[in-house]
mmCIF file of C-alpha atoms and ligand atoms in Angstrom:
data_model
loop_
_atom_site.group_PDB
_atom_site.id
_atom_site.type_symbol
_atom_site.label_atom_id
_atom_site.label_comp_id
_atom_site.label_asym_id
_atom_site.label_seq_id
_atom_site.Cartn_x
_atom_site.Cartn_y
_atom_site.Cartn_z
ATOM 1 C CA MET A 1 15.651 -32.175 8.118
ATOM 2 C CA PRO A 2 15.586 -29.651 5.299
ATOM 3 C CA MET A 3 13.530 -30.780 2.356
ATOM 4 C CA ILE A 4 15.347 -29.593 -0.691
ATOM 5 C CA ARG A 5 13.560 -30.173 -3.937
ATOM 6 C CA PRO A 6 15.796 -29.239 -6.846
ATOM 7 C CA PRO A 7 14.191 -27.083 -9.480
ATOM 8 C CA SER A 8 13.272 -29.100 -12.551
ATOM 9 C CA ALA A 9 16.101 -30.479 -14.591
ATOM 10 C CA ALA A 10 15.419 -27.948 -17.321
ATOM 11 C CA ALA A 11 18.444 -26.619 -19.173
ATOM 12 C CA PRO A 12 20.472 -24.075 -17.190
ATOM 13 C CA VAL A 13 19.893 -20.459 -18.031
ATOM 14 C CA PRO A 14 22.328 -19.303 -20.673
ATOM 15 C CA LYS A 15 23.866 -16.222 -19.183
ATOM 16 C CA PRO A 16 25.334 -13.628 -21.484
ATOM 17 C CA THR A 17 28.419 -12.598 -19.548
ATOM 18 C CA ALA A 18 28.320 -9.030 -20.822
ATOM 19 C CA LEU A 19 24.917 -8.700 -19.234
ATOM 20 C CA ALA A 20 26.354 -9.578 -15.868
ATOM 21 C CA LEU A 21 28.036 -6.209 -15.888
ATOM 22 C CA LEU A 22 24.747 -4.433 -16.366
ATOM 23 C CA TYR A 23 23.099 -5.428 -13.125
ATOM 24 C CA GLY A 24 23.477 -1.996 -11.615
ATOM 25 C CA LEU A 25 20.377 -0.158 -10.575
ATOM 26 C CA ALA A 26 20.874 2.553 -13.140
ATOM 27 C CA LEU A 27 20.281 -0.013 -15.849
ATOM 28 C CA ALA A 28 17.167 -1.521 -14.353
ATOM 29 C CA ALA A 29 15.059 0.044 -17.066
ATOM 30 C CA LEU A 30 17.254 -1.378 -19.791
ATOM 31 C CA LEU A 31 17.010 -4.800 -18.188
ATOM 32 C CA ALA A 32 13.259 -4.520 -18.100
ATOM 33 C CA LEU A 33 13.337 -4.174 -21.856
ATOM 34 C CA ALA A 34 15.998 -6.828 -22.347
ATOM 35 C CA ALA A 35 14.470 -9.445 -20.055
ATOM 36 C CA PRO A 36 11.719 -10.691 -22.369
ATOM 37 C CA THR A 37 14.334 -11.555 -24.982
ATOM 38 C CA LEU A 38 16.376 -13.768 -22.633
ATOM 39 C CA ALA A 39 16.109 -17.484 -23.285
ATOM 40 C CA ARG A 40 14.136 -18.286 -20.152
ATOM 41 C CA ALA A 41 12.520 -14.937 -19.562
ATOM 42 C CA ASP A 42 9.240 -16.730 -19.023
ATOM 43 C CA THR A 43 10.585 -18.844 -16.145
ATOM 44 C CA LEU A 44 11.193 -17.636 -12.629
ATOM 45 C CA THR A 45 12.975 -19.617 -9.927
ATOM 46 C CA VAL A 46 11.915 -19.023 -6.335
ATOM 47 C CA TYR A 47 13.836 -20.275 -3.287
ATOM 48 C CA SER A 48 11.473 -20.316 -0.345
ATOM 49 C CA ALA A 49 11.588 -21.043 3.367
ATOM 50 C CA ARG A 50 7.798 -20.849 3.373
ATOM 51 C CA ASN A 51 6.297 -24.185 2.590
ATOM 52 C CA GLU A 52 5.077 -25.137 -0.827
ATOM 53 C CA GLN A 53 1.493 -25.611 0.255
ATOM 54 C CA LEU A 54 1.313 -21.931 1.273
ATOM 55 C CA LEU A 55 2.938 -20.658 -1.887
ATOM 56 C CA LYS A 56 1.518 -22.916 -4.581
ATOM 57 C CA PRO A 57 -1.795 -21.086 -5.058
ATOM 58 C CA LEU A 58 0.118 -17.825 -5.459
ATOM 59 C CA LEU A 59 2.546 -19.221 -7.967
ATOM 60 C CA ASP A 60 -0.338 -20.642 -9.977
ATOM 61 C CA GLN A 61 -2.044 -17.269 -9.929
ATOM 62 C CA PHE A 62 1.133 -15.541 -11.099
ATOM 63 C CA THR A 63 1.475 -18.035 -13.948
ATOM 64 C CA LYS A 64 -2.131 -17.440 -14.924
ATOM 65 C CA LEU A 65 -1.681 -13.673 -14.956
ATOM 66 C CA THR A 66 1.680 -13.476 -16.677
ATOM 67 C CA GLY A 67 2.324 -16.784 -18.449
ATOM 68 C CA THR A 68 5.487 -17.119 -16.341
ATOM 69 C CA GLN A 69 6.379 -20.635 -15.199
ATOM 70 C CA VAL A 70 7.662 -20.673 -11.643
ATOM 71 C CA GLN A 71 10.171 -23.213 -10.354
ATOM 72 C CA LEU A 72 10.001 -23.573 -6.593
ATOM 73 C CA LEU A 73 12.665 -24.886 -4.267
ATOM 74 C CA THR A 74 11.730 -25.069 -0.595
ATOM 75 C CA ALA A 75 14.097 -25.599 2.323
ATOM 76 C CA ASN A 76 14.714 -24.058 5.706
ATOM 77 C CA GLU A 77 16.262 -20.596 5.711
ATOM 78 C CA GLY A 78 19.740 -21.763 6.744
ATOM 79 C CA ALA A 79 19.893 -24.288 3.922
ATOM 80 C CA LEU A 80 18.670 -21.725 1.393
ATOM 81 C CA LEU A 81 21.255 -19.111 2.346
ATOM 82 C CA ALA A 82 24.017 -21.733 2.291
ATOM 83 C CA ARG A 83 22.873 -22.848 -1.125
ATOM 84 C CA LEU A 84 22.749 -19.309 -2.529
ATOM 85 C CA ASN A 85 26.255 -18.708 -1.194
ATOM 86 C CA ALA A 86 27.550 -21.933 -2.694
ATOM 87 C CA GLU A 87 25.923 -21.339 -6.067
ATOM 88 C CA GLY A 88 27.140 -17.771 -6.325
ATOM 89 C CA ALA A 89 26.690 -16.251 -9.760
ATOM 90 C CA SER A 90 25.484 -19.532 -11.232
ATOM 91 C CA THR A 91 22.404 -19.755 -9.025
ATOM 92 C CA PRO A 92 19.148 -20.346 -10.854
ATOM 93 C CA ALA A 93 17.315 -18.416 -8.116
ATOM 94 C CA ASP A 94 15.606 -15.136 -8.965
ATOM 95 C CA VAL A 95 13.650 -14.617 -5.753
ATOM 96 C CA LEU A 96 14.256 -15.514 -2.110
ATOM 97 C CA ILE A 97 11.282 -15.805 0.219
ATOM 98 C CA THR A 98 11.856 -16.343 3.909
ATOM 99 C CA VAL A 99 10.409 -15.621 7.313
ATOM 100 C CA ASP A 100 11.646 -13.171 9.898
ATOM 101 C CA ALA A 101 13.441 -9.904 9.244
ATOM 102 C CA GLY A 102 16.445 -11.433 11.006
ATOM 103 C CA ASN A 103 16.827 -13.946 8.184
ATOM 104 C CA LEU A 104 16.141 -11.400 5.445
ATOM 105 C CA TRP A 105 18.715 -9.130 7.009
ATOM 106 C CA GLN A 106 21.220 -12.010 7.017
ATOM 107 C CA ALA A 107 20.585 -12.629 3.318
ATOM 108 C CA ALA A 108 21.219 -8.967 2.507
ATOM 109 C CA GLN A 109 24.263 -8.939 4.778
ATOM 110 C CA GLN A 110 25.713 -11.942 2.933
ATOM 111 C CA ASN A 111 25.308 -10.056 -0.336
ATOM 112 C CA LEU A 112 22.707 -12.465 -1.668
ATOM 113 C CA LEU A 113 20.078 -9.872 -2.620
ATOM 114 C CA GLN A 114 19.905 -6.771 -4.780
ATOM 115 C CA ALA A 115 18.131 -3.465 -4.332
ATOM 116 C CA VAL A 116 14.785 -3.086 -6.051
ATOM 117 C CA VAL A 117 13.437 0.335 -6.884
ATOM 118 C CA SER A 118 9.703 -0.042 -7.289
ATOM 119 C CA PRO A 119 7.023 2.597 -6.772
ATOM 120 C CA VAL A 120 4.489 -0.252 -6.554
ATOM 121 C CA LEU A 121 6.288 -1.907 -3.624
ATOM 122 C CA GLU A 122 6.852 1.426 -1.948
ATOM 123 C CA LYS A 123 3.157 2.197 -2.176
ATOM 124 C CA ASN A 124 1.963 -1.247 -1.028
ATOM 125 C CA ILE A 125 4.426 -2.000 1.769
ATOM 126 C CA PRO A 126 4.760 0.390 4.729
ATOM 127 C CA THR A 127 8.229 1.793 5.391
ATOM 128 C CA HIS A 128 8.829 -0.002 8.688
ATOM 129 C CA LEU A 129 8.158 -3.379 7.036
ATOM 130 C CA ARG A 130 10.824 -3.127 4.367
ATOM 131 C CA ASP A 131 14.584 -2.847 4.158
ATOM 132 C CA PRO A 132 15.725 0.786 4.115
ATOM 133 C CA ALA A 133 18.248 -0.304 1.435
ATOM 134 C CA ARG A 134 15.377 -1.847 -0.620
ATOM 135 C CA GLN A 135 16.881 -5.342 -0.704
ATOM 136 C CA TRP A 136 13.830 -7.027 0.796
ATOM 137 C CA PHE A 137 10.184 -6.295 1.401
ATOM 138 C CA GLY A 138 7.879 -7.663 4.108
ATOM 139 C CA MET A 139 4.927 -9.459 2.532
ATOM 140 C CA SER A 140 3.107 -10.599 5.647
ATOM 141 C CA VAL A 141 3.188 -9.423 9.225
ATOM 142 C CA ARG A 142 3.420 -11.764 12.150
ATOM 143 C CA ALA A 143 2.713 -10.435 15.620
ATOM 144 C CA ARG A 144 4.489 -12.001 18.613
ATOM 145 C CA THR A 145 2.426 -11.324 21.677
ATOM 146 C CA ILE A 146 1.247 -12.642 25.039
ATOM 147 C CA VAL A 147 -1.083 -15.623 25.372
ATOM 148 C CA TYR A 148 -2.731 -16.804 28.575
ATOM 149 C CA SER A 149 -4.843 -19.505 30.126
ATOM 150 C CA LYS A 150 -8.440 -18.325 30.030
ATOM 151 C CA ALA A 151 -9.186 -20.571 33.026
ATOM 152 C CA ARG A 152 -6.349 -19.335 35.252
ATOM 153 C CA VAL A 153 -5.473 -15.767 34.267
ATOM 154 C CA ALA A 154 -7.589 -12.610 34.172
ATOM 155 C CA ALA A 155 -6.629 -10.615 31.071
ATOM 156 C CA ASN A 156 -6.531 -7.406 33.099
ATOM 157 C CA THR A 157 -3.542 -8.727 35.067
ATOM 158 C CA LEU A 158 -1.479 -8.721 31.873
ATOM 159 C CA SER A 159 0.289 -5.717 30.406
ATOM 160 C CA SER A 160 3.669 -6.100 28.723
ATOM 161 C CA TYR A 161 6.566 -8.393 27.793
ATOM 162 C CA GLU A 162 8.521 -6.691 30.583
ATOM 163 C CA ASP A 163 5.838 -7.501 33.138
ATOM 164 C CA LEU A 164 6.277 -11.242 32.477
ATOM 165 C CA ALA A 165 9.575 -10.870 34.377
ATOM 166 C CA ASP A 166 7.672 -9.826 37.515
ATOM 167 C CA PRO A 167 7.839 -12.361 40.383
ATOM 168 C CA LYS A 168 4.033 -12.572 40.307
ATOM 169 C CA TRP A 169 4.484 -14.913 37.295
ATOM 170 C CA ARG A 170 6.952 -17.192 39.124
ATOM 171 C CA SER A 171 6.614 -20.777 37.816
ATOM 172 C CA LYS A 172 3.790 -19.683 35.514
ATOM 173 C CA LEU A 173 5.611 -18.648 32.330
ATOM 174 C CA CYS A 174 6.282 -20.789 29.268
ATOM 175 C CA LEU A 175 8.765 -19.715 26.589
ATOM 176 C CA ARG A 176 9.944 -21.109 23.313
ATOM 177 C CA SER A 177 13.658 -21.731 22.891
ATOM 178 C CA SER A 178 15.947 -18.714 22.512
ATOM 179 C CA LYS A 179 17.473 -20.539 19.519
ATOM 180 C CA LYS A 180 14.447 -19.565 17.453
ATOM 181 C CA VAL A 181 14.999 -16.399 15.473
ATOM 182 C CA TYR A 182 11.521 -15.150 16.519
ATOM 183 C CA ASN A 183 12.728 -14.753 20.102
ATOM 184 C CA GLN A 184 16.058 -13.314 19.011
ATOM 185 C CA SER A 185 14.141 -10.659 17.074
ATOM 186 C CA LEU A 186 11.840 -9.938 20.006
ATOM 187 C CA VAL A 187 14.778 -9.467 22.375
ATOM 188 C CA ALA A 188 16.609 -7.402 19.735
ATOM 189 C CA MET A 189 13.652 -5.021 19.548
ATOM 190 C CA MET A 190 13.581 -4.735 23.332
ATOM 191 C CA MET A 191 17.310 -3.934 23.353
ATOM 192 C CA GLN A 192 16.702 -1.202 20.813
ATOM 193 C CA GLU A 193 14.029 0.332 23.004
ATOM 194 C CA LEU A 194 15.097 -0.345 26.555
ATOM 195 C CA GLY A 195 18.835 -0.686 26.251
ATOM 196 C CA GLU A 196 20.950 -3.709 26.977
ATOM 197 C CA ALA A 197 21.061 -3.686 30.796
ATOM 198 C CA LYS A 198 17.331 -3.324 31.250
ATOM 199 C CA THR A 199 16.576 -5.967 28.628
ATOM 200 C CA GLU A 200 18.999 -8.382 30.261
ATOM 201 C CA ALA A 201 17.308 -7.915 33.626
ATOM 202 C CA ILE A 202 13.938 -8.638 32.001
ATOM 203 C CA VAL A 203 15.155 -11.764 30.235
ATOM 204 C CA LYS A 204 16.673 -13.000 33.523
ATOM 205 C CA GLY A 205 13.297 -12.383 35.130
ATOM 206 C CA TRP A 206 11.607 -14.468 32.421
ATOM 207 C CA VAL A 207 14.019 -17.323 33.010
ATOM 208 C CA ALA A 208 13.379 -17.138 36.771
ATOM 209 C CA ASN A 209 9.642 -17.367 36.086
ATOM 210 C CA LEU A 210 9.734 -20.414 33.803
ATOM 211 C CA ALA A 211 7.278 -23.151 34.721
ATOM 212 C CA THR A 212 9.182 -25.752 32.732
ATOM 213 C CA ASP A 213 11.928 -26.209 30.128
ATOM 214 C CA VAL A 214 11.706 -24.045 27.014
ATOM 215 C CA PHE A 215 9.654 -25.412 24.130
ATOM 216 C CA ALA A 216 10.811 -26.305 20.651
ATOM 217 C CA ASP A 217 7.808 -24.631 19.035
ATOM 218 C CA ASP A 218 4.948 -22.249 19.686
ATOM 219 C CA THR A 219 2.249 -24.870 19.200
ATOM 220 C CA ALA A 220 3.655 -27.094 21.970
ATOM 221 C CA LEU A 221 3.802 -24.023 24.213
ATOM 222 C CA LEU A 222 0.150 -23.173 23.547
ATOM 223 C CA LYS A 223 -0.873 -26.759 24.296
ATOM 224 C CA ALA A 224 1.067 -26.607 27.575
ATOM 225 C CA ILE A 225 -0.941 -23.534 28.574
ATOM 226 C CA ALA A 226 -4.173 -25.289 27.609
ATOM 227 C CA ALA A 227 -3.111 -28.295 29.686
ATOM 228 C CA GLY A 228 -2.370 -26.158 32.746
ATOM 229 C CA GLN A 229 1.392 -26.693 32.713
ATOM 230 C CA CYS A 230 1.868 -22.943 32.638
ATOM 231 C CA GLN A 231 -0.377 -19.886 32.532
ATOM 232 C CA VAL A 232 1.215 -17.308 30.255
ATOM 233 C CA GLY A 233 3.552 -17.310 27.278
ATOM 234 C CA ILE A 234 4.696 -15.477 24.162
ATOM 235 C CA VAL A 235 3.842 -16.769 20.676
ATOM 236 C CA ASN A 236 3.240 -15.713 17.093
ATOM 237 C CA THR A 237 -0.499 -15.243 16.738
ATOM 238 C CA TYR A 238 -0.969 -17.536 13.732
ATOM 239 C CA TYR A 239 -0.066 -20.575 15.838
ATOM 240 C CA LEU A 240 -3.010 -19.788 18.108
ATOM 241 C CA GLY A 241 -5.105 -19.081 15.010
ATOM 242 C CA ARG A 242 -4.453 -22.563 13.657
ATOM 243 C CA LEU A 243 -5.397 -24.203 16.977
ATOM 244 C CA LEU A 244 -8.576 -22.117 17.101
ATOM 245 C CA GLN A 245 -9.398 -23.118 13.554
ATOM 246 C CA ALA A 246 -9.269 -26.757 14.651
ATOM 247 C CA ASP A 247 -11.097 -26.146 17.939
ATOM 248 C CA ALA A 248 -12.955 -22.874 18.491
ATOM 249 C CA ALA A 249 -13.052 -23.633 22.232
ATOM 250 C CA PHE A 250 -9.254 -23.921 22.625
ATOM 251 C CA PRO A 251 -8.860 -22.361 26.102
ATOM 252 C CA VAL A 252 -6.019 -19.918 25.430
ATOM 253 C CA GLY A 253 -6.599 -16.189 25.073
ATOM 254 C CA LEU A 254 -4.572 -13.616 23.187
ATOM 255 C CA PHE A 255 -3.452 -10.371 24.777
ATOM 256 C CA TRP A 256 -1.984 -7.476 22.803
ATOM 257 C CA ALA A 257 1.217 -6.603 24.659
ATOM 258 C CA ASN A 258 2.604 -3.144 25.390
ATOM 259 C CA GLN A 259 -0.401 -1.230 24.113
ATOM 260 C CA ALA A 260 0.206 1.572 26.602
ATOM 261 C CA THR A 261 3.847 1.838 25.597
ATOM 262 C CA THR A 262 5.889 0.562 22.665
ATOM 263 C CA GLY A 263 3.348 -1.638 20.891
ATOM 264 C CA VAL A 264 3.285 -5.298 19.906
ATOM 265 C CA HIS A 265 6.457 -6.782 18.446
ATOM 266 C CA VAL A 266 5.836 -7.464 14.783
ATOM 267 C CA ASN A 267 8.005 -9.217 12.287
ATOM 268 C CA VAL A 268 7.591 -10.155 8.651
ATOM 269 C CA SER A 269 7.893 -12.868 6.138
ATOM 270 C CA GLY A 270 9.258 -11.303 3.036
ATOM 271 C CA ALA A 271 10.985 -11.520 -0.276
ATOM 272 C CA GLY A 272 13.861 -10.087 -2.241
ATOM 273 C CA VAL A 273 15.393 -10.371 -5.683
ATOM 274 C CA THR A 274 18.579 -12.440 -5.622
ATOM 275 C CA ARG A 275 21.878 -10.759 -6.356
ATOM 276 C CA HIS A 276 22.509 -13.015 -9.352
ATOM 277 C CA SER A 277 19.009 -13.263 -10.786
ATOM 278 C CA LYS A 278 19.052 -13.691 -14.544
ATOM 279 C CA ASN A 279 15.653 -12.079 -14.669
ATOM 280 C CA PRO A 280 15.581 -9.185 -12.202
ATOM 281 C CA ALA A 281 12.766 -7.379 -14.000
ATOM 282 C CA LEU A 282 10.536 -10.430 -13.867
ATOM 283 C CA ALA A 283 11.578 -11.095 -10.269
ATOM 284 C CA GLN A 284 10.550 -7.537 -9.415
ATOM 285 C CA LYS A 285 7.219 -8.098 -11.126
ATOM 286 C CA PHE A 286 6.713 -11.164 -8.920
ATOM 287 C CA LEU A 287 7.429 -9.144 -5.759
ATOM 288 C CA GLU A 288 5.005 -6.471 -6.928
ATOM 289 C CA PHE A 289 2.430 -9.185 -7.533
ATOM 290 C CA LEU A 290 2.970 -10.552 -3.991
ATOM 291 C CA SER A 291 2.255 -7.099 -2.578
ATOM 292 C CA SER A 292 -0.995 -6.686 -4.562
ATOM 293 C CA ASP A 293 -4.449 -6.942 -2.994
ATOM 294 C CA ALA A 294 -5.376 -10.294 -4.502
ATOM 295 C CA ALA A 295 -2.056 -11.970 -3.719
ATOM 296 C CA GLN A 296 -1.876 -10.581 -0.185
ATOM 297 C CA LYS A 297 -5.212 -12.216 0.594
ATOM 298 C CA ILE A 298 -3.948 -15.612 -0.581
ATOM 299 C CA TYR A 299 -0.480 -15.166 0.944
ATOM 300 C CA THR A 300 -1.796 -14.368 4.425
ATOM 301 C CA ASP A 301 -5.170 -16.101 4.822
ATOM 302 C CA LYS A 302 -3.786 -19.594 4.441
ATOM 303 C CA ASP A 303 -1.267 -19.036 7.219
ATOM 304 C CA LEU A 304 -3.441 -16.666 9.293
ATOM 305 C CA GLU A 305 -0.931 -13.846 9.134
ATOM 306 C CA PHE A 306 -1.595 -10.143 8.702
ATOM 307 C CA PRO A 307 -1.271 -8.675 5.218
ATOM 308 C CA ALA A 308 1.706 -6.315 4.982
ATOM 309 C CA ASN A 309 -0.320 -4.175 2.568
ATOM 310 C CA PRO A 310 -2.562 -2.139 4.901
ATOM 311 C CA ALA A 311 -5.265 -1.866 2.232
ATOM 312 C CA VAL A 312 -5.966 -5.608 2.509
ATOM 313 C CA ALA A 313 -8.278 -7.031 5.198
ATOM 314 C CA ALA A 314 -7.097 -9.879 7.433
ATOM 315 C CA ASP A 315 -8.863 -13.217 7.902
ATOM 316 C CA SER A 316 -11.886 -13.350 10.252
ATOM 317 C CA ILE A 317 -10.122 -15.300 13.054
ATOM 318 C CA ILE A 318 -7.489 -12.595 13.074
ATOM 319 C CA ASN A 319 -10.082 -9.857 13.044
ATOM 320 C CA SER A 320 -11.747 -11.409 16.085
ATOM 321 C CA TRP A 321 -8.651 -10.462 18.104
ATOM 322 C CA GLY A 322 -9.320 -6.788 17.421
ATOM 323 C CA SER A 323 -6.877 -4.177 16.245
ATOM 324 C CA PHE A 324 -3.630 -3.459 18.009
ATOM 325 C CA LYS A 325 -0.819 -0.966 18.064
ATOM 326 C CA PRO A 326 2.274 -2.481 16.452
ATOM 327 C CA ASN A 327 5.767 -1.472 17.363
ATOM 328 C CA PRO A 328 6.801 1.017 14.669
ATOM 329 C CA ILE A 329 10.561 0.313 14.779
ATOM 330 C CA ASN A 330 11.871 -0.768 11.395
ATOM 331 C CA VAL A 331 11.960 -4.558 11.403
ATOM 332 C CA SER A 332 15.509 -4.542 9.991
ATOM 333 C CA LYS A 333 16.692 -3.546 13.500
ATOM 334 C CA ALA A 334 15.981 -7.128 14.503
ATOM 335 C CA GLY A 335 18.662 -8.300 12.120
ATOM 336 C CA GLU A 336 21.207 -5.727 13.157
ATOM 337 C CA LEU A 337 20.896 -6.621 16.818
ATOM 338 C CA GLN A 338 20.400 -10.354 16.379
ATOM 339 C CA ALA A 339 23.911 -11.411 17.417
ATOM 340 C CA ALA A 340 23.895 -9.126 20.456
ATOM 341 C CA ALA A 341 20.453 -10.436 21.429
ATOM 342 C CA THR A 342 21.711 -14.010 21.220
ATOM 343 C CA ARG A 343 24.668 -13.193 23.480
ATOM 344 C CA LEU A 344 22.370 -11.453 25.937
ATOM 345 C CA MET A 345 20.061 -14.480 26.118
ATOM 346 C CA ASP A 346 23.097 -16.713 26.709
ATOM 347 C CA ARG A 347 24.204 -14.550 29.618
ATOM 348 C CA ALA A 348 20.686 -14.710 31.033
ATOM 349 C CA ALA A 349 20.784 -18.538 30.791
ATOM 350 C CA TYR A 350 17.765 -18.473 28.488
ATOM 351 C CA LYS A 351 18.202 -21.802 26.732
HETATM 352 FE FE1 FE B 1 6.370 -19.696 12.420
#
């Protein structure tokens, strides 16, 4: 159930209607000058699908650095997009934070974000981790790769996502539900690389190899591998990281997929400035802050993700997995192909 906490009951932002006409990019500089004079220029409202506990230290840091008060509303991504659509131009939101390029792409597609031209963001965030139209920027990288039972599988028998369709894994594979956007994005990337027919054959092979029903989340899947219910699976690495943090002897290993070919599927959590932000200059400043060294450390260490800014080092659990070759395809492809990927998984009877 989505937990929606309304922003504080502070007075709504008075919005000079003439200013609404000035939101074009060409006037970004003018807005930067005008913003501090707006009534609530020192308050920023963030809608976030990342939980409050992960974001709070960052918001506090931003307040400390800039004097800006941040109002936070957290909910799942579907609820946030619905809310932004319903609120339209009267939304109090300045910034949207969500996970998965598929969701960020949806937000841009629904006209809920605006382009941000920022040399700081372009320096800090690599090209393949941000929207080519500049409407959102990846702030952390999540890698979705192969995990295996250390007791039952030799790592050298693993190779790629495609190989998990091989009959040698019959009744040994565990997968999370295809309803999760993470898997839709993974399959979308495969479609981009391998084409539709080949990807469909692979997904059918996965389904044929399932040891049991699909799982509702990655953590349950990892525990099923540990318990011997299956031997291999595909998860986002931070879920394994969290289990290892709790128990260093957790008997599941991590294997970097497709290192000889296309690279590991990566996705992002990211942020954009809302289309109807009353404070786009301040919202941009917040995004730039999120991409900075200090903020990237806080943003990623707590959730055991990889910093999007390549100048920032990852947490030690993450480093213990060694470096890997990521798939260099722009993550926005995942959004573009999301609907087709969902249809493909339906045809393959991937529940
Ligand atoms: Fe997740």
